[in-house]
mmCIF file of C-alpha atoms in Angstrom:
data_model
loop_
_atom_site.group_PDB
_atom_site.id
_atom_site.type_symbol
_atom_site.label_atom_id
_atom_site.label_comp_id
_atom_site.label_asym_id
_atom_site.label_seq_id
_atom_site.Cartn_x
_atom_site.Cartn_y
_atom_site.Cartn_z
ATOM 1 C CA UNK U 1 80.142 46.387 76.356
ATOM 2 C CA UNK U 2 76.483 45.406 76.667
ATOM 3 C CA UNK U 3 75.456 48.909 75.584
ATOM 4 C CA UNK U 4 77.411 48.424 72.360
ATOM 5 C CA UNK U 5 75.556 45.181 71.648
ATOM 6 C CA UNK U 6 72.192 46.823 72.329
ATOM 7 C CA UNK U 7 73.103 49.738 70.094
ATOM 8 C CA UNK U 8 74.153 47.400 67.309
ATOM 9 C CA UNK U 9 70.922 45.433 67.687
ATOM 10 C CA UNK U 10 68.818 48.602 67.520
ATOM 11 C CA UNK U 11 70.699 49.809 64.446
ATOM 12 C CA UNK U 12 70.281 46.398 62.825
ATOM 13 C CA UNK U 13 66.546 46.385 63.498
ATOM 14 C CA UNK U 14 66.121 49.881 62.073
ATOM 15 C CA UNK U 15 68.089 48.888 58.959
ATOM 16 C CA UNK U 16 65.869 45.845 58.460
ATOM 17 C CA UNK U 17 62.767 47.996 58.906
ATOM 18 C CA UNK U 18 64.006 50.466 56.280
ATOM 19 C CA UNK U 19 64.897 47.653 53.899
ATOM 20 C CA UNK U 20 61.475 46.038 54.271
ATOM 21 C CA UNK U 21 59.635 49.332 53.773
ATOM 22 C CA UNK U 22 61.593 50.167 50.629
ATOM 23 C CA UNK U 23 61.137 46.655 49.264
ATOM 24 C CA UNK U 24 57.413 46.644 50.055
ATOM 25 C CA UNK U 25 56.708 49.984 48.395
ATOM 26 C CA UNK U 26 58.807 49.241 45.334
ATOM 27 C CA UNK U 27 57.237 45.812 44.898
ATOM 28 C CA UNK U 28 53.700 46.983 45.595
ATOM 29 C CA UNK U 29 53.904 49.328 42.610
ATOM 30 C CA UNK U 30 54.278 46.383 40.296
ATOM 31 C CA UNK U 31 50.617 45.693 39.520
ATOM 32 C CA UNK U 32 51.166 42.228 38.101
ATOM 33 C CA UNK U 33 52.457 40.815 41.404
ATOM 34 C CA UNK U 34 50.066 39.221 43.844
ATOM 35 C CA UNK U 35 50.270 39.798 47.585
ATOM 36 C CA UNK U 36 51.757 36.320 48.037
ATOM 37 C CA UNK U 37 54.510 37.077 45.526
ATOM 38 C CA UNK U 38 55.301 40.350 47.285
ATOM 39 C CA UNK U 39 55.449 38.582 50.658
ATOM 40 C CA UNK U 40 57.770 35.933 49.196
ATOM 41 C CA UNK U 41 60.079 38.627 47.794
ATOM 42 C CA UNK U 42 60.112 40.450 51.142
ATOM 43 C CA UNK U 43 60.924 37.238 52.993
ATOM 44 C CA UNK U 44 63.768 36.492 50.590
ATOM 45 C CA UNK U 45 65.189 39.994 51.128
ATOM 46 C CA UNK U 46 64.847 39.606 54.911
ATOM 47 C CA UNK U 47 66.701 36.283 54.891
ATOM 48 C CA UNK U 48 69.443 37.700 52.665
ATOM 49 C CA UNK U 49 69.851 40.762 54.898
ATOM 50 C CA UNK U 50 69.883 38.613 58.044
ATOM 51 C CA UNK U 51 72.664 36.446 56.603
ATOM 52 C CA UNK U 52 74.713 39.510 55.650
ATOM 53 C CA UNK U 53 74.180 41.096 59.081
ATOM 54 C CA UNK U 54 75.162 37.922 60.909
ATOM 55 C CA UNK U 55 78.492 37.869 59.122
ATOM 56 C CA UNK U 56 79.204 41.480 60.177
ATOM 57 C CA UNK U 57 78.200 41.283 63.851
ATOM 58 C CA UNK U 58 80.893 40.364 66.359
ATOM 59 C CA UNK U 59 80.526 37.190 68.394
ATOM 60 C CA UNK U 60 79.213 37.755 71.921
#
């Protein structure tokens, strides 16, 4: 049972990492955005993804 939770956590972390990398590279190509704006967009995506993930994970 614990192995399943660890596996889910690892998969969740890797999904977040992929999401952040994609968001960073797509946003960094927009020249008119400052670094602060990019960071704010990334944080918003992270919060949104965390909320979605929390609703899908089973209670422990």
